[in-house]
Coordinates of C-alpha atoms in Angstrom, one line a residue:
M180 CA 0.0 0.0 0.0
L181 CA 1.3 3.4 -1.0
K182 CA 2.5 5.4 2.1
L183 CA 3.3 8.7 0.5
P184 CA 1.0 11.5 -0.7
V185 CA 1.0 12.2 -4.4
G186 CA 1.1 15.5 -6.2
I187 CA 1.2 16.3 -9.9
Q188 CA 3.4 18.8 -11.8
L189 CA 0.9 21.0 -13.6
W190 CA 3.0 21.1 -16.8
S191 CA 1.4 17.7 -17.4
V192 CA -2.0 19.3 -17.9
R193 CA -1.1 22.7 -19.1
E194 CA -3.5 22.8 -22.1
D195 CA -6.4 21.9 -19.8
L196 CA -5.4 24.7 -17.4
K197 CA -5.4 27.2 -20.2
N198 CA -9.0 26.3 -20.9
D199 CA -10.3 25.8 -17.4
F200 CA -7.9 26.5 -14.5
E201 CA -10.2 25.8 -11.6
G202 CA -12.0 23.0 -13.3
T203 CA -8.8 21.2 -14.0
L204 CA -7.6 21.5 -10.4
K205 CA -10.9 20.2 -9.2
K206 CA -10.7 17.2 -11.6
L207 CA -7.2 16.4 -10.4
K208 CA -8.4 16.4 -6.8
E209 CA -11.4 14.2 -7.7
I210 CA -9.2 11.6 -9.4
G211 CA -7.0 11.3 -6.4
Y212 CA -4.2 13.8 -6.3
D213 CA -3.3 15.4 -3.0
A214 CA -1.3 18.4 -4.2
V215 CA -0.1 20.4 -7.2
E216 CA 3.3 21.7 -8.3
F217 CA 2.8 24.8 -10.4
A218 CA 4.4 25.6 -13.8
G219 CA 3.0 29.1 -14.1
L220 CA -0.2 30.7 -12.9
F221 CA -2.0 31.2 -16.2
D222 CA -2.7 34.9 -15.6
H223 CA -4.2 34.3 -12.2
S224 CA -3.1 36.3 -9.1
A225 CA -1.6 34.6 -6.0
E226 CA -4.8 35.4 -4.1
E227 CA -7.0 33.8 -6.8
V228 CA -4.9 30.7 -7.0
R229 CA -4.8 30.2 -3.2
S230 CA -8.6 30.6 -3.1
I231 CA -9.1 28.1 -5.9
C232 CA -6.9 25.6 -4.2
T233 CA -8.8 26.1 -0.9
R234 CA -12.2 25.6 -2.7
V235 CA -11.0 22.6 -4.5
G236 CA -9.3 21.1 -1.5
I237 CA -5.9 20.5 -3.2
K238 CA -2.6 21.5 -1.6
P239 CA -0.3 23.9 -3.3
I240 CA 3.0 22.3 -2.4
S241 CA 5.6 23.7 -4.8
A242 CA 6.4 25.5 -8.1
H243 CA 8.9 25.4 -10.9
V244 CA 10.3 28.8 -11.6
G245 CA 13.1 30.0 -13.9
W246 CA 16.2 30.8 -11.8
D247 CA 16.7 34.0 -13.7
K248 CA 13.2 35.3 -12.6
L249 CA 14.0 34.4 -9.0
F250 CA 17.4 36.0 -9.2
E251 CA 16.1 39.3 -10.6
D252 CA 12.9 39.7 -8.7
E253 CA 12.4 38.6 -5.0
N254 CA 8.7 39.2 -5.4
V255 CA 8.4 36.0 -7.4
A256 CA 9.2 33.9 -4.4
K257 CA 6.7 35.9 -2.3
T258 CA 4.0 35.2 -4.9
Y259 CA 4.3 31.5 -4.4
A260 CA 4.6 31.8 -0.7
D261 CA 1.3 33.8 -0.7
I262 CA -0.3 30.9 -2.6
G263 CA 0.9 28.5 0.1
C264 CA 3.8 26.7 -1.6
K265 CA 6.6 25.3 0.6
Y266 CA 9.1 24.6 -2.1
I267 CA 10.4 26.1 -5.4
G268 CA 12.3 24.1 -7.9
I269 CA 14.8 25.5 -10.3
G270 CA 16.8 24.0 -13.2
Y271 CA 18.1 24.9 -16.6
G272 CA 21.1 26.9 -15.4
P273 CA 23.2 26.7 -12.3
A274 CA 24.6 23.1 -12.7
Q275 CA 25.5 23.9 -16.3
L276 CA 27.8 26.7 -15.1
I277 CA 30.0 24.2 -13.2
G278 CA 33.5 24.0 -14.7
G279 CA 32.9 26.9 -17.0
P280 CA 33.9 30.6 -16.9
E281 CA 30.8 31.5 -14.9
H282 CA 31.4 28.9 -12.2
E283 CA 31.7 31.5 -9.5
K284 CA 28.5 33.2 -10.7
M285 CA 26.7 30.0 -9.9
H286 CA 27.5 30.5 -6.2
E287 CA 26.1 34.1 -6.3
V288 CA 23.0 33.0 -8.1
V289 CA 22.1 30.0 -5.9
K290 CA 22.9 31.7 -2.6
K291 CA 20.9 34.8 -3.5
I292 CA 17.9 32.8 -4.6
S293 CA 18.1 30.5 -1.6
E294 CA 18.3 33.4 0.9
N295 CA 15.4 35.2 -0.7
C296 CA 13.2 32.0 -0.7
K297 CA 14.0 31.6 3.0
K298 CA 12.6 35.0 3.8
Y299 CA 9.2 33.7 2.7
G300 CA 9.5 30.3 4.3
I301 CA 10.2 28.5 1.0
T302 CA 12.8 25.8 0.5
L303 CA 14.8 25.9 -2.7
M304 CA 15.3 22.7 -4.7
Y305 CA 17.2 21.8 -7.9
H306 CA 15.3 19.8 -10.5
N307 CA 17.6 17.9 -12.8
H308 CA 17.3 17.0 -16.5
D309 CA 19.9 14.9 -18.3
W310 CA 22.6 17.5 -18.9
E311 CA 23.3 17.9 -15.2
L312 CA 24.6 14.3 -15.3
E313 CA 27.4 15.3 -17.7
Y314 CA 30.8 14.4 -16.3
Y315 CA 33.2 17.0 -14.9
M316 CA 36.4 16.1 -13.1
G317 CA 35.3 12.5 -12.6
Q318 CA 31.7 13.0 -11.4
H319 CA 28.4 14.3 -12.6
K320 CA 27.8 18.0 -12.5
L321 CA 24.7 17.4 -10.4
D322 CA 26.8 15.8 -7.7
H323 CA 29.2 18.7 -7.8
L324 CA 26.3 21.0 -7.3
Y325 CA 25.2 19.2 -4.1
E326 CA 28.8 19.1 -2.9
E327 CA 29.3 22.8 -3.3
F328 CA 26.1 23.8 -1.5
D329 CA 24.8 22.4 1.7
A330 CA 21.3 21.1 2.2
D331 CA 20.2 24.2 4.0
T332 CA 21.0 26.2 0.8
I333 CA 19.5 23.9 -1.8
Q334 CA 17.7 20.6 -1.7
A335 CA 17.2 18.0 -4.4
E336 CA 14.2 17.2 -6.5
I337 CA 15.4 14.2 -8.4
D338 CA 13.6 13.6 -11.7
T339 CA 13.8 9.8 -12.0
A340 CA 13.2 9.6 -15.8
W341 CA 16.0 12.0 -16.7
V342 CA 18.4 10.1 -14.4
R343 CA 17.4 6.8 -16.0
I344 CA 17.8 8.2 -19.5
T345 CA 21.5 8.9 -18.8
G346 CA 22.0 5.3 -17.8
E347 CA 22.1 5.8 -14.1
D348 CA 19.9 4.0 -11.6
P349 CA 17.3 6.5 -10.1
S350 CA 17.0 4.5 -6.9
V351 CA 20.7 5.0 -6.3
Y352 CA 20.2 8.8 -6.6
I353 CA 17.2 8.7 -4.3
R354 CA 19.2 7.0 -1.6
R355 CA 22.3 9.1 -2.2
Y356 CA 20.4 12.3 -1.4
T357 CA 18.0 11.0 1.2
D358 CA 18.9 13.9 3.6
R359 CA 17.9 16.5 1.0
L360 CA 15.2 15.1 -1.1
P361 CA 11.7 16.3 0.1
L362 CA 9.9 15.9 -3.3
M363 CA 10.7 13.4 -6.0
H364 CA 9.6 13.5 -9.6
L365 CA 8.1 10.2 -10.7
K366 CA 8.1 10.0 -14.4
D367 CA 7.7 7.0 -16.8
F368 CA 8.7 6.6 -20.4
S369 CA 9.2 4.2 -23.3
G370 CA 11.8 4.1 -26.0
V371 CA 15.2 5.8 -26.6
R372 CA 15.9 9.5 -26.9
H373 CA 18.8 11.8 -27.6
C374 CA 20.8 12.3 -24.4
W375 CA 22.9 15.3 -23.7
A376 CA 24.9 13.9 -20.8
N377 CA 27.9 12.2 -22.5
P378 CA 25.8 9.7 -24.5
E379 CA 28.8 7.8 -25.6
T380 CA 29.7 7.1 -22.0
F381 CA 26.4 5.3 -21.4
G382 CA 26.0 3.7 -24.8
I383 CA 22.7 5.6 -25.4
E384 CA 21.4 6.3 -28.8
T385 CA 22.8 9.6 -30.0
S386 CA 20.7 10.1 -33.1
Y387 CA 17.8 12.5 -33.3
F388 CA 16.0 9.7 -35.1
P389 CA 16.5 6.7 -32.7
P390 CA 15.4 3.2 -33.7
K391 CA 12.9 3.0 -30.9
P392 CA 10.6 6.1 -30.7
Y393 CA 10.6 7.8 -27.3
E394 CA 7.5 8.9 -25.5
Y395 CA 6.4 9.8 -22.0
R396 CA 4.0 7.4 -20.4
P397 CA 1.5 7.3 -17.5
I398 CA 3.2 5.9 -14.4
G399 CA 3.3 2.1 -14.6
Y400 CA 2.9 2.0 -18.3
G401 CA 6.5 2.5 -19.3
E402 CA 10.0 1.1 -18.7
Q403 CA 10.7 2.4 -15.2
N404 CA 10.6 0.0 -12.3
I405 CA 8.0 2.1 -10.4
P406 CA 7.6 -0.2 -7.4
N407 CA 11.4 -0.1 -6.8
L408 CA 11.5 3.7 -7.1
V409 CA 8.5 4.1 -4.7
A410 CA 10.1 1.7 -2.2
A411 CA 13.3 3.8 -2.3
A412 CA 11.3 7.0 -1.7
E413 CA 9.5 5.4 1.2
E414 CA 12.7 4.1 2.8
T415 CA 14.2 7.6 2.7
H416 CA 13.0 11.1 3.7
V417 CA 10.9 11.9 0.6
K418 CA 7.7 13.7 1.8
M419 CA 5.8 13.5 -1.5
L420 CA 5.8 11.9 -4.9
I421 CA 5.2 14.3 -7.8
V422 CA 3.8 12.7 -11.0
E423 CA 4.9 14.4 -14.3
Q424 CA 4.2 13.4 -17.9
D425 CA 5.4 16.1 -20.3
N426 CA 3.1 15.0 -23.1
P427 CA 0.2 12.6 -23.2
S428 CA 0.5 9.2 -25.0
L429 CA -1.3 5.9 -25.7
G430 CA -4.1 7.8 -27.4
K431 CA -5.2 9.3 -24.1
T432 CA -5.7 12.9 -23.1
A433 CA -3.5 14.5 -20.5
L434 CA -6.1 14.2 -17.8
E435 CA -6.8 10.6 -18.7
C436 CA -3.0 9.9 -18.4
A437 CA -3.0 11.6 -15.1
K438 CA -5.8 9.4 -13.9
M439 CA -4.0 6.3 -15.1
S440 CA -0.9 7.3 -13.2
I441 CA -2.7 7.9 -9.9
N442 CA -4.7 4.8 -10.2
Y443 CA -1.6 2.7 -10.8
L444 CA 0.1 4.3 -7.8
R445 CA -2.9 3.8 -5.5
S446 CA -2.9 0.1 -6.6
L447 CA 0.6 -0.5 -5.2

């Protein structure tokens, strides 16, 4: 029986949100999700979003926000704090600066964003893709990032699909960062895709036209060992699983895929 609460990254249902923001959140609650992780507010104010979440009965747990927006405007963190979010995840930036001419700038960026988030009671996390697992000086850049900053400065939000795509075992990463992994992205997929993180190292298909088409799948309908990943999360300090499916598949709508994912997880 699943022990952890389950949220969903709202990028998964972005088109539905554009058409009916409140109705989509209500549907997600009805099909079994406990919380949501935002990917934009779709022209709604913080007050409106907080009120909608209260009416629907779904918890606003976190948000993904561009690091540049957080760095340039501290009111961005305040907006999500006003909604009720406890975490903000960043990506697409700081880890890529490791080993380059702007390595020191990474320290300035991460520390400033982290301190600003703390003002509003928000914990900063780093959400990885594949390129953070590129090697630098004998280890992945993602590991360098977590070595250079303590857990009080930045926590992890491991994306299990991107880790697997690079050839690594996601359950190893879950256990490696047990002391700084409050939320975990649970994502399933099928096929082979281009990988930016040293593809030749992992023997992963490097062509943009791989022999086995790649697609995101509802949880439990792809190649990930979901029971193993959930067990690793439950053995560690993960507080919530976050389902994400970048694009719908199997002839289903995004909301149908979301329902398939939560139904599978509740069946464990």
